PDB file of C-alpha atoms in Angstrom:
ATOM      1  CA  MET N  10      28.580  73.866 199.303  1.00  0.00           C
ATOM      2  CA  ALA N  11      31.747  73.103 196.939  1.00  0.00           C
ATOM      3  CA  LEU N  12      32.504  75.346 194.685  1.00  0.00           C
ATOM      4  CA  ALA N  13      33.899  71.673 192.800  1.00  0.00           C
ATOM      5  CA  LEU N  14      30.714  70.565 192.791  1.00  0.00           C
ATOM      6  CA  LEU N  15      29.962  73.438 189.674  1.00  0.00           C
ATOM      7  CA  ALA N  16      30.852  73.252 186.478  1.00  0.00           C
ATOM      8  CA  THR N  17      32.024  76.286 185.334  1.00  0.00           C
ATOM      9  CA  GLY N  18      32.266  75.496 181.479  1.00  0.00           C
ATOM     10  CA  GLY N  19      30.168  77.444 179.211  1.00  0.00           C
ATOM     11  CA  CYS N  20      28.703  79.951 181.621  1.00  0.00           C
ATOM     12  CA  ALA N  21      26.851  82.905 180.618  1.00  0.00           C
ATOM     13  CA  PRO N  22      28.872  85.921 180.931  1.00  0.00           C
ATOM     14  CA  THR N  23      29.507  87.811 184.610  1.00  0.00           C
ATOM     15  CA  ALA N  24      26.800  90.418 185.377  1.00  0.00           C
ATOM     16  CA  THR N  25      28.083  93.751 184.199  1.00  0.00           C
ATOM     17  CA  PRO N  26      29.289  95.651 187.353  1.00  0.00           C
ATOM     18  CA  ARG N  27      28.076  97.944 189.810  1.00  0.00           C
ATOM     19  CA  ALA N  28      29.295 100.767 192.241  1.00  0.00           C
ATOM     20  CA  GLY N  29      29.284  99.742 195.560  1.00  0.00           C
ATOM     21  CA  ALA N  30      26.630 102.636 196.648  1.00  0.00           C
ATOM     22  CA  ASP N  31      24.608 100.409 194.788  1.00  0.00           C
ATOM     23  CA  LEU N  32      24.536  97.276 195.771  1.00  0.00           C
ATOM     24  CA  TRP N  33      22.033  96.176 198.116  1.00  0.00           C
ATOM     25  CA  HIS N  34      22.439  95.754 201.505  1.00  0.00           C
ATOM     26  CA  GLY N  35      26.476  96.002 201.273  1.00  0.00           C
ATOM     27  CA  GLY N  36      26.462  93.876 198.099  1.00  0.00           C
ATOM     28  CA  ARG N  37      26.660  90.425 201.121  1.00  0.00           C
ATOM     29  CA  LEU N  38      22.855  88.063 200.555  1.00  0.00           C
ATOM     30  CA  TYR N  39      21.663  85.522 203.185  1.00  0.00           C
ATOM     31  CA  ILE N  40      20.331  82.612 202.146  1.00  0.00           C
ATOM     32  CA  ALA N  41      17.443  80.723 204.727  1.00  0.00           C
ATOM     33  CA  THR N  42      17.224  77.035 203.513  1.00  0.00           C
ATOM     34  CA  GLY N  43      16.257  74.201 206.541  1.00  0.00           C
ATOM     35  CA  ASN N  44      17.673  71.288 208.140  1.00  0.00           C
ATOM     36  CA  THR N  45      21.353  70.286 206.950  1.00  0.00           C
ATOM     37  CA  THR N  46      20.697  67.141 205.980  1.00  0.00           C
ATOM     38  CA  GLY N  47      17.751  67.828 203.843  1.00  0.00           C
ATOM     39  CA  VAL N  48      17.650  68.942 199.590  1.00  0.00           C
ATOM     40  CA  TYR N  49      17.464  73.391 200.973  1.00  0.00           C
ATOM     41  CA  TYR N  50      20.005  72.895 202.109  1.00  0.00           C
ATOM     42  CA  GLN N  51      21.893  71.529 200.238  1.00  0.00           C
ATOM     43  CA  PHE N  52      20.150  73.139 197.195  1.00  0.00           C
ATOM     44  CA  GLY N  53      21.041  76.334 198.440  1.00  0.00           C
ATOM     45  CA  GLY N  54      24.168  76.069 198.959  1.00  0.00           C
ATOM     46  CA  GLY N  55      24.769  74.841 195.878  1.00  0.00           C
ATOM     47  CA  TYR N  56      22.837  78.483 194.443  1.00  0.00           C
ATOM     48  CA  ALA N  57      25.091  80.462 196.841  1.00  0.00           C
ATOM     49  CA  ASP N  58      28.265  79.348 195.345  1.00  0.00           C
ATOM     50  CA  LEU N  59      26.523  80.825 191.724  1.00  0.00           C
ATOM     51  CA  VAL N  60      25.506  83.562 193.424  1.00  0.00           C
ATOM     52  CA  THR N  61      28.839  84.702 194.386  1.00  0.00           C
ATOM     53  CA  LYS N  62      30.333  83.854 191.073  1.00  0.00           C
ATOM     54  CA  HIS N  63      27.285  85.276 188.760  1.00  0.00           C
ATOM     55  CA  VAL N  64      26.041  88.199 190.410  1.00  0.00           C
ATOM     56  CA  SER N  65      28.899  91.190 189.537  1.00  0.00           C
ATOM     57  CA  GLY N  66      29.475  92.583 193.041  1.00  0.00           C
ATOM     58  CA  TYR N  67      27.591  89.969 195.614  1.00  0.00           C
ATOM     59  CA  GLU N  68      28.522  87.557 197.787  1.00  0.00           C
ATOM     60  CA  ALA N  69      25.885  84.680 199.523  1.00  0.00           C
ATOM     61  CA  HIS N  70      26.411  82.350 201.627  1.00  0.00           C
ATOM     62  CA  ALA N  71      23.176  80.021 202.384  1.00  0.00           C
ATOM     63  CA  GLU N  72      22.711  78.809 206.212  1.00  0.00           C
ATOM     64  CA  ALA N  73      21.168  76.207 208.398  1.00  0.00           C
ATOM     65  CA  THR N  74      17.958  76.859 209.990  1.00  0.00           C
ATOM     66  CA  GLY N  75      14.519  75.040 210.671  1.00  0.00           C
ATOM     67  CA  ALA N  76      12.995  75.490 206.734  1.00  0.00           C
ATOM     68  CA  SER N  77      10.054  76.661 205.835  1.00  0.00           C
ATOM     69  CA  GLY N  78       8.185  78.647 208.610  1.00  0.00           C
ATOM     70  CA  GLU N  79      11.159  80.022 210.276  1.00  0.00           C
ATOM     71  CA  ASN N  80      12.962  81.469 206.260  1.00  0.00           C
ATOM     72  CA  ILE N  81       9.304  83.176 206.010  1.00  0.00           C
ATOM     73  CA  GLN N  82       9.469  85.590 208.906  1.00  0.00           C
ATOM     74  CA  ARG N  83      13.066  86.051 208.941  1.00  0.00           C
ATOM     75  CA  VAL N  84      12.761  87.595 205.289  1.00  0.00           C
ATOM     76  CA  ALA N  85       9.817  89.494 206.332  1.00  0.00           C
ATOM     77  CA  THR N  86      11.500  90.673 209.059  1.00  0.00           C
ATOM     78  CA  GLY N  87      14.750  91.231 207.445  1.00  0.00           C
ATOM     79  CA  ASP N  88      16.527  89.516 209.150  1.00  0.00           C
ATOM     80  CA  MET N  89      17.992  87.854 205.969  1.00  0.00           C
ATOM     81  CA  ASP N  90      17.724  88.010 201.696  1.00  0.00           C
ATOM     82  CA  VAL N  91      16.251  84.964 200.022  1.00  0.00           C
ATOM     83  CA  ALA N  92      14.832  81.825 201.845  1.00  0.00           C
ATOM     84  CA  PHE N  93      13.039  78.430 200.807  1.00  0.00           C
ATOM     85  CA  SER N  94      10.202  77.943 201.815  1.00  0.00           C
ATOM     86  CA  ILE N  95       7.009  74.937 200.954  1.00  0.00           C
ATOM     87  CA  ALA N  96       4.662  76.013 198.999  1.00  0.00           C
ATOM     88  CA  ASP N  97       1.689  75.154 200.939  1.00  0.00           C
ATOM     89  CA  THR N  98       3.107  77.625 203.648  1.00  0.00           C
ATOM     90  CA  ALA N  99       3.681  80.212 201.703  1.00  0.00           C
ATOM     91  CA  ALA N 100      -0.269  80.490 200.901  1.00  0.00           C
ATOM     92  CA  ASP N 101      -0.781  80.777 204.810  1.00  0.00           C
ATOM     93  CA  ALA N 102       2.321  83.298 205.326  1.00  0.00           C
ATOM     94  CA  VAL N 103       0.748  85.838 202.808  1.00  0.00           C
ATOM     95  CA  ALA N 104      -3.262  85.226 203.546  1.00  0.00           C
ATOM     96  CA  GLY N 105      -2.786  85.842 207.181  1.00  0.00           C
ATOM     97  CA  LYS N 106      -3.506  81.981 208.355  1.00  0.00           C
ATOM     98  CA  GLY N 107      -2.787  78.963 209.906  1.00  0.00           C
ATOM     99  CA  ALA N 108       0.797  79.494 211.624  1.00  0.00           C
ATOM    100  CA  PHE N 109       0.291  83.771 210.488  1.00  0.00           C
ATOM    101  CA  GLU N 110      -3.065  84.080 212.093  1.00  0.00           C
ATOM    102  CA  ASN N 111      -3.759  87.853 211.416  1.00  0.00           C
ATOM    103  CA  LYS N 112      -0.527  88.241 211.184  1.00  0.00           C
ATOM    104  CA  PRO N 113      -0.003  88.735 207.385  1.00  0.00           C
ATOM    105  CA  GLN N 114       4.160  88.396 205.960  1.00  0.00           C
ATOM    106  CA  LYS N 115       5.554  90.719 203.598  1.00  0.00           C
ATOM    107  CA  VAL N 116       6.799  88.318 201.137  1.00  0.00           C
ATOM    108  CA  VAL N 117       7.241  87.816 197.285  1.00  0.00           C
ATOM    109  CA  ALA N 118       7.894  84.979 194.936  1.00  0.00           C
ATOM    110  CA  LEU N 119      10.759  84.973 192.402  1.00  0.00           C
ATOM    111  CA  ALA N 120      10.103  80.852 191.207  1.00  0.00           C
ATOM    112  CA  ARG N 121       7.729  78.050 191.484  1.00  0.00           C
ATOM    113  CA  LEU N 122      10.972  75.486 192.209  1.00  0.00           C
ATOM    114  CA  TYR N 123      11.422  71.448 192.567  1.00  0.00           C
ATOM    115  CA  ARG N 124       8.493  69.436 194.182  1.00  0.00           C
ATOM    116  CA  SER N 125       8.549  67.705 197.732  1.00  0.00           C
ATOM    117  CA  TYR N 126       7.705  64.592 198.063  1.00  0.00           C
ATOM    118  CA  ALA N 127       5.456  63.775 201.103  1.00  0.00           C
ATOM    119  CA  GLN N 128       7.428  60.456 203.462  1.00  0.00           C
ATOM    120  CA  VAL N 129       6.517  58.908 206.012  1.00  0.00           C
ATOM    121  CA  VAL N 130       9.615  56.527 207.339  1.00  0.00           C
ATOM    122  CA  ILE N 131       8.284  53.851 210.084  1.00  0.00           C
ATOM    123  CA  ARG N 132      10.105  51.113 212.045  1.00  0.00           C
ATOM    124  CA  ASN N 133       8.963  47.979 210.520  1.00  0.00           C
ATOM    125  CA  SER N 134       9.379  46.987 214.285  1.00  0.00           C
ATOM    126  CA  ALA N 135       6.575  49.247 216.058  1.00  0.00           C
ATOM    127  CA  HIS N 136       4.047  46.737 213.840  1.00  0.00           C
ATOM    128  CA  ILE N 137       2.733  49.759 211.166  1.00  0.00           C
ATOM    129  CA  THR N 138       1.413  48.351 208.673  1.00  0.00           C
ATOM    130  CA  LYS N 139      -1.300  51.099 207.185  1.00  0.00           C
ATOM    131  CA  PHE N 140      -1.587  55.059 207.994  1.00  0.00           C
ATOM    132  CA  ALA N 141      -3.860  54.204 211.071  1.00  0.00           C
ATOM    133  CA  ASP N 142      -1.116  52.176 212.468  1.00  0.00           C
ATOM    134  CA  LEU N 143       0.810  55.801 213.791  1.00  0.00           C
ATOM    135  CA  ARG N 144      -2.546  56.210 216.596  1.00  0.00           C
ATOM    136  CA  GLY N 145       0.006  56.098 219.791  1.00  0.00           C
ATOM    137  CA  LYS N 146       3.514  55.969 218.601  1.00  0.00           C
ATOM    138  CA  ARG N 147       5.885  57.965 218.909  1.00  0.00           C
ATOM    139  CA  ILE N 148       6.595  60.449 215.570  1.00  0.00           C
ATOM    140  CA  SER N 149       8.572  63.363 214.873  1.00  0.00           C
ATOM    141  CA  THR N 150       6.484  65.937 212.677  1.00  0.00           C
ATOM    142  CA  GLY N 151       9.833  67.737 211.954  1.00  0.00           C
ATOM    143  CA  SER N 152      10.896  71.248 213.398  1.00  0.00           C
ATOM    144  CA  ALA N 153       8.777  73.144 215.313  1.00  0.00           C
ATOM    145  CA  GLY N 154       7.030  75.798 211.686  1.00  0.00           C
ATOM    146  CA  SER N 155       8.428  73.884 209.281  1.00  0.00           C
ATOM    147  CA  GLY N 156       7.056  73.365 206.472  1.00  0.00           C
ATOM    148  CA  ALA N 157       7.229  69.495 207.183  1.00  0.00           C
ATOM    149  CA  ASP N 158       5.969  70.188 210.865  1.00  0.00           C
ATOM    150  CA  VAL N 159       2.921  72.565 209.448  1.00  0.00           C
ATOM    151  CA  PHE N 160       1.469  69.995 206.407  1.00  0.00           C
ATOM    152  CA  ALA N 161       2.658  66.722 208.802  1.00  0.00           C
ATOM    153  CA  GLY N 162      -0.162  67.925 211.371  1.00  0.00           C
ATOM    154  CA  ARG N 163      -2.887  67.940 208.207  1.00  0.00           C
ATOM    155  CA  LEU N 164      -1.846  64.594 207.133  1.00  0.00           C
ATOM    156  CA  LEU N 165      -2.456  63.402 210.576  1.00  0.00           C
ATOM    157  CA  PHE N 166      -5.592  65.450 210.550  1.00  0.00           C
ATOM    158  CA  ALA N 167      -6.894  64.108 207.173  1.00  0.00           C
ATOM    159  CA  GLY N 168      -6.202  60.303 208.697  1.00  0.00           C
ATOM    160  CA  GLY N 169      -8.159  60.730 211.602  1.00  0.00           C
ATOM    161  CA  ILE N 170      -5.527  61.201 213.680  1.00  0.00           C
ATOM    162  CA  ASN N 171      -5.282  64.397 216.336  1.00  0.00           C
ATOM    163  CA  PRO N 172      -1.553  65.203 215.917  1.00  0.00           C
ATOM    164  CA  ASP N 173      -1.388  66.788 219.723  1.00  0.00           C
ATOM    165  CA  THR N 174      -3.389  63.806 221.375  1.00  0.00           C
ATOM    166  CA  ASP N 175      -3.262  61.159 219.694  1.00  0.00           C
ATOM    167  CA  ILE N 176       0.232  60.317 218.943  1.00  0.00           C
ATOM    168  CA  VAL N 177       3.735  61.539 221.144  1.00  0.00           C
ATOM    169  CA  ARG N 178       4.629  63.861 219.257  1.00  0.00           C
ATOM    170  CA  GLN N 179       8.066  65.382 219.243  1.00  0.00           C
ATOM    171  CA  ARG N 180       9.521  67.990 216.697  1.00  0.00           C
ATOM    172  CA  LEU N 181      12.933  67.460 215.962  1.00  0.00           C
ATOM    173  CA  SER N 182      15.064  68.369 212.901  1.00  0.00           C
ATOM    174  CA  LEU N 183      16.125  65.843 210.578  1.00  0.00           C
ATOM    175  CA  PRO N 184      19.392  65.446 211.986  1.00  0.00           C
ATOM    176  CA  GLU N 185      17.846  64.214 215.282  1.00  0.00           C
ATOM    177  CA  THR N 186      15.297  62.170 213.345  1.00  0.00           C
ATOM    178  CA  THR N 187      17.247  59.952 211.188  1.00  0.00           C
ATOM    179  CA  LYS N 188      19.129  59.852 215.585  1.00  0.00           C
ATOM    180  CA  ALA N 189      16.297  58.922 217.621  1.00  0.00           C
ATOM    181  CA  MET N 190      15.028  56.608 214.567  1.00  0.00           C
ATOM    182  CA  GLN N 191      18.173  54.144 214.680  1.00  0.00           C
ATOM    183  CA  ALA N 192      18.286  54.684 218.663  1.00  0.00           C
ATOM    184  CA  GLY N 193      14.927  53.180 218.913  1.00  0.00           C
ATOM    185  CA  THR N 194      13.352  55.778 220.645  1.00  0.00           C
ATOM    186  CA  LEU N 195      10.648  56.594 217.410  1.00  0.00           C
ATOM    187  CA  ASP N 196       8.692  54.821 215.610  1.00  0.00           C
ATOM    188  CA  ALA N 197       8.105  56.917 212.587  1.00  0.00           C
ATOM    189  CA  LEU N 198       8.543  60.002 210.582  1.00  0.00           C
ATOM    190  CA  VAL N 199       6.724  62.951 208.822  1.00  0.00           C
ATOM    191  CA  PHE N 200       9.241  64.818 206.342  1.00  0.00           C
ATOM    192  CA  THR N 201       8.488  67.239 203.399  1.00  0.00           C
ATOM    193  CA  GLY N 202      11.308  66.744 200.988  1.00  0.00           C
ATOM    194  CA  GLY N 203      13.034  66.887 197.012  1.00  0.00           C
ATOM    195  CA  LEU N 204      13.864  63.530 196.171  1.00  0.00           C
ATOM    196  CA  PRO N 205      16.195  61.436 198.078  1.00  0.00           C
ATOM    197  CA  THR N 206      16.162  63.166 201.142  1.00  0.00           C
ATOM    198  CA  PRO N 207      19.446  63.383 201.977  1.00  0.00           C
ATOM    199  CA  GLY N 208      18.966  62.596 205.369  1.00  0.00           C
ATOM    200  CA  ILE N 209      16.281  60.226 204.845  1.00  0.00           C
ATOM    201  CA  ALA N 210      18.961  58.194 202.219  1.00  0.00           C
ATOM    202  CA  ASP N 211      21.416  57.602 204.980  1.00  0.00           C
ATOM    203  CA  LEU N 212      18.826  56.236 207.408  1.00  0.00           C
ATOM    204  CA  LEU N 213      17.443  54.174 204.865  1.00  0.00           C
ATOM    205  CA  ALA N 214      20.675  52.807 203.836  1.00  0.00           C
ATOM    206  CA  SER N 215      21.941  52.071 207.891  1.00  0.00           C
ATOM    207  CA  ALA N 216      19.757  49.567 208.045  1.00  0.00           C
ATOM    208  CA  PRO N 217      18.429  47.938 204.868  1.00  0.00           C
ATOM    209  CA  GLY N 218      15.381  45.913 205.317  1.00  0.00           C
ATOM    210  CA  GLN N 219      14.178  47.819 208.945  1.00  0.00           C
ATOM    211  CA  TYR N 220      12.530  50.467 207.862  1.00  0.00           C
ATOM    212  CA  SER N 221       9.351  50.957 205.273  1.00  0.00           C
ATOM    213  CA  LEU N 222       7.408  54.290 203.495  1.00  0.00           C
ATOM    214  CA  LEU N 223       4.040  54.231 204.106  1.00  0.00           C
ATOM    215  CA  PRO N 224       1.348  54.897 200.519  1.00  0.00           C
ATOM    216  CA  LEU N 225      -0.060  57.507 201.658  1.00  0.00           C
ATOM    217  CA  ASP N 226      -2.229  58.025 198.333  1.00  0.00           C
ATOM    218  CA  GLU N 227      -5.764  57.066 200.421  1.00  0.00           C
ATOM    219  CA  LEU N 228      -4.849  60.223 202.343  1.00  0.00           C
ATOM    220  CA  LEU N 229      -5.061  63.420 199.578  1.00  0.00           C
ATOM    221  CA  LYS N 230      -9.037  63.639 198.688  1.00  0.00           C
ATOM    222  CA  PRO N 231      -9.394  64.516 202.750  1.00  0.00           C
ATOM    223  CA  LEU N 232      -6.285  66.339 202.276  1.00  0.00           C
ATOM    224  CA  THR N 233      -7.812  68.542 199.817  1.00  0.00           C
ATOM    225  CA  PHE N 234     -11.033  68.393 200.514  1.00  0.00           C
ATOM    226  CA  ARG N 235      -9.564  70.657 204.073  1.00  0.00           C
ATOM    227  CA  TYR N 236      -6.715  72.648 202.311  1.00  0.00           C
ATOM    228  CA  GLY N 237      -7.411  73.169 199.137  1.00  0.00           C
ATOM    229  CA  ALA N 238      -5.403  72.138 195.939  1.00  0.00           C
ATOM    230  CA  VAL N 239      -2.017  72.761 196.997  1.00  0.00           C
ATOM    231  CA  TYR N 240      -1.815  68.963 197.141  1.00  0.00           C
ATOM    232  CA  ALA N 241      -1.466  66.671 193.943  1.00  0.00           C
ATOM    233  CA  ALA N 242      -1.103  62.632 194.352  1.00  0.00           C
ATOM    234  CA  GLY N 243       2.591  61.522 193.046  1.00  0.00           C
ATOM    235  CA  LYS N 244       4.832  58.668 193.316  1.00  0.00           C
ATOM    236  CA  LEU N 245       8.128  58.260 195.184  1.00  0.00           C
ATOM    237  CA  PRO N 246       9.903  56.233 192.479  1.00  0.00           C
ATOM    238  CA  LYS N 247      11.907  53.257 193.931  1.00  0.00           C
ATOM    239  CA  SER N 248      14.798  54.647 192.654  1.00  0.00           C
ATOM    240  CA  ALA N 249      14.529  57.455 195.188  1.00  0.00           C
ATOM    241  CA  TYR N 250      15.331  54.638 198.468  1.00  0.00           C
ATOM    242  CA  GLN N 251      16.009  51.761 196.286  1.00  0.00           C
ATOM    243  CA  THR N 252      12.420  50.344 197.220  1.00  0.00           C
ATOM    244  CA  ALA N 253      10.732  47.301 195.464  1.00  0.00           C
ATOM    245  CA  THR N 254       7.899  48.801 194.217  1.00  0.00           C
ATOM    246  CA  ASP N 255       7.128  52.928 193.184  1.00  0.00           C
ATOM    247  CA  ILE N 256       5.068  54.444 196.652  1.00  0.00           C
ATOM    248  CA  ASP N 257       2.142  56.524 196.196  1.00  0.00           C
ATOM    249  CA  THR N 258       2.646  59.485 197.779  1.00  0.00           C
ATOM    250  CA  ILE N 259       1.398  62.992 197.790  1.00  0.00           C
ATOM    251  CA  VAL N 260       3.079  65.890 196.698  1.00  0.00           C
ATOM    252  CA  ILE N 261       3.864  70.236 196.957  1.00  0.00           C
ATOM    253  CA  GLY N 262       5.658  72.412 195.538  1.00  0.00           C
ATOM    254  CA  ASN N 263       8.251  74.811 196.540  1.00  0.00           C
ATOM    255  CA  LEU N 264       8.496  78.085 196.243  1.00  0.00           C
ATOM    256  CA  LEU N 265      11.511  80.408 196.381  1.00  0.00           C
ATOM    257  CA  LEU N 266      10.824  83.737 198.799  1.00  0.00           C
ATOM    258  CA  VAL N 267      12.098  87.175 198.689  1.00  0.00           C
ATOM    259  CA  SER N 268      11.777  90.857 200.712  1.00  0.00           C
ATOM    260  CA  PRO N 269       9.367  92.845 198.369  1.00  0.00           C
ATOM    261  CA  ASP N 270      11.502  95.694 199.584  1.00  0.00           C
ATOM    262  CA  MET N 271      14.883  93.885 197.067  1.00  0.00           C
ATOM    263  CA  PRO N 272      15.597  95.821 194.576  1.00  0.00           C
ATOM    264  CA  GLU N 273      14.044  95.151 190.683  1.00  0.00           C
ATOM    265  CA  GLN N 274      17.423  93.997 189.077  1.00  0.00           C
ATOM    266  CA  LEU N 275      19.023  91.832 191.785  1.00  0.00           C
ATOM    267  CA  ALA N 276      15.337  89.755 191.644  1.00  0.00           C
ATOM    268  CA  TYR N 277      16.004  89.690 187.830  1.00  0.00           C
ATOM    269  CA  ASP N 278      19.264  88.645 188.486  1.00  0.00           C
ATOM    270  CA  LEU N 279      18.541  86.184 190.871  1.00  0.00           C
ATOM    271  CA  THR N 280      15.807  83.984 188.490  1.00  0.00           C
ATOM    272  CA  LYS N 281      18.132  84.764 186.042  1.00  0.00           C
ATOM    273  CA  VAL N 282      21.269  82.807 187.519  1.00  0.00           C
ATOM    274  CA  LEU N 283      18.422  79.751 188.844  1.00  0.00           C
ATOM    275  CA  PHE N 284      18.110  79.201 185.084  1.00  0.00           C
ATOM    276  CA  ASP N 285      21.394  79.814 183.124  1.00  0.00           C
ATOM    277  CA  TYR N 286      23.304  77.419 185.249  1.00  0.00           C
ATOM    278  CA  GLN N 287      20.615  74.763 185.506  1.00  0.00           C
ATOM    279  CA  VAL N 288      23.008  72.285 184.938  1.00  0.00           C
ATOM    280  CA  GLU N 289      25.359  73.126 187.531  1.00  0.00           C
ATOM    281  CA  LEU N 290      22.319  73.274 189.943  1.00  0.00           C
ATOM    282  CA  SER N 291      21.553  69.650 188.300  1.00  0.00           C
ATOM    283  CA  ARG N 292      24.921  68.326 189.472  1.00  0.00           C
ATOM    284  CA  VAL N 293      24.364  69.484 193.255  1.00  0.00           C
ATOM    285  CA  HIS N 294      20.986  67.677 193.803  1.00  0.00           C
ATOM    286  CA  PRO N 295      19.318  66.078 191.164  1.00  0.00           C
ATOM    287  CA  GLU N 296      16.307  67.845 192.292  1.00  0.00           C
ATOM    288  CA  GLY N 297      17.932  71.157 190.555  1.00  0.00           C
ATOM    289  CA  ALA N 298      16.510  69.487 187.407  1.00  0.00           C
ATOM    290  CA  ASN N 299      13.058  69.433 188.557  1.00  0.00           C
ATOM    291  CA  TYR N 300      11.933  72.885 187.451  1.00  0.00           C
ATOM    292  CA  TYR N 301      11.062  74.482 184.109  1.00  0.00           C
ATOM    293  CA  LYS N 302      10.676  78.363 183.031  1.00  0.00           C
ATOM    294  CA  ALA N 303       7.316  77.299 181.295  1.00  0.00           C
ATOM    295  CA  ASP N 304       6.172  77.032 184.847  1.00  0.00           C
ATOM    296  CA  ALA N 305       8.094  79.203 187.526  1.00  0.00           C
ATOM    297  CA  SER N 306       5.835  81.946 187.251  1.00  0.00           C
ATOM    298  CA  GLY N 307       3.208  79.860 188.818  1.00  0.00           C
ATOM    299  CA  THR N 308       3.197  81.138 192.507  1.00  0.00           C
ATOM    300  CA  ASP N 309      -0.299  82.329 193.155  1.00  0.00           C
ATOM    301  CA  PRO N 310      -1.658  83.079 195.627  1.00  0.00           C
ATOM    302  CA  VAL N 311       2.425  84.343 196.362  1.00  0.00           C
ATOM    303  CA  PRO N 312       2.897  87.476 194.427  1.00  0.00           C
ATOM    304  CA  LEU N 313       6.622  87.460 191.944  1.00  0.00           C
ATOM    305  CA  HIS N 314       9.033  90.291 192.978  1.00  0.00           C
ATOM    306  CA  PRO N 315       7.951  92.409 189.786  1.00  0.00           C
ATOM    307  CA  GLY N 316      11.857  91.586 188.897  1.00  0.00           C
ATOM    308  CA  ALA N 317      11.189  87.751 188.383  1.00  0.00           C
ATOM    309  CA  ALA N 318       7.696  88.159 186.207  1.00  0.00           C
ATOM    310  CA  ARG N 319      10.036  91.371 184.081  1.00  0.00           C
ATOM    311  CA  PHE N 320      12.688  88.305 183.325  1.00  0.00           C
ATOM    312  CA  TYR N 321       9.641  85.636 182.367  1.00  0.00           C
ATOM    313  CA  SER N 322       7.937  88.290 180.639  1.00  0.00           C
ATOM    314  CA  SER N 323      12.065  88.357 178.245  1.00  0.00           C
ATOM    315  CA  GLY N 324      11.623  85.618 176.725  1.00  0.00           C
TER     316      GLY N 324
END
């Protein structure tokens, strides 16, 4: 993410320099984000620039990944240092459930960030007018193991559709998905992300009138009955994709995760960057404005890193 996107005026003082021997992992931090046309990647690139600029001695790099599931595993194994994850996948990971059955992952949180929105985009020529019409269709549910893929499976089940037998399921990255939609080899996609999701915005803009977003409000009750209150009602505002009206949907929180082995001071500093330079992050992507210190510590059931907890308690 280009540093030109980041404002430099009015910044808080740079952290006190530390000796090289005190730097975790030699001062190189790797941030696991998501698909290159998703919000995690855009937001994460801006965050990496800010960490490099304002956490003395550290150089951060944002890496494209398959998103939540992969990100969690890579932080837990030490392959990555910081990771974005959707909240339902992170909850499964620490509990050893779902895709992590009997394999709880050692991750903790720095913050609850902006909310992700469930987005079901259909090709109008596929004659899909309601959720039940997805049965038998060719649908991308996102990269295998990603938060979008997990959520898509749950959403389809909640709508009475078996994702593995009642549809032609394809687990494609968002760039691959949008290309397949344009080529006519997919009928629909299910994705979760902040607004606007760059890849989806580009898809809708590429052929006005050829795609629509399905409302999902009818699925909230069966979804929460089966999987709990991690999901909530929300709306895709018409301003997000220049739709005629707001569209009822389902929202899920996002978390920023790290290893519990991360030094407390570094976790404190990384959390502090999120709030000291939030204006700069909002310029990288609008979702950078949509999280708040007052509730960012609400990461349950994922525990807070002690360094992050110290930041929130410091006033």
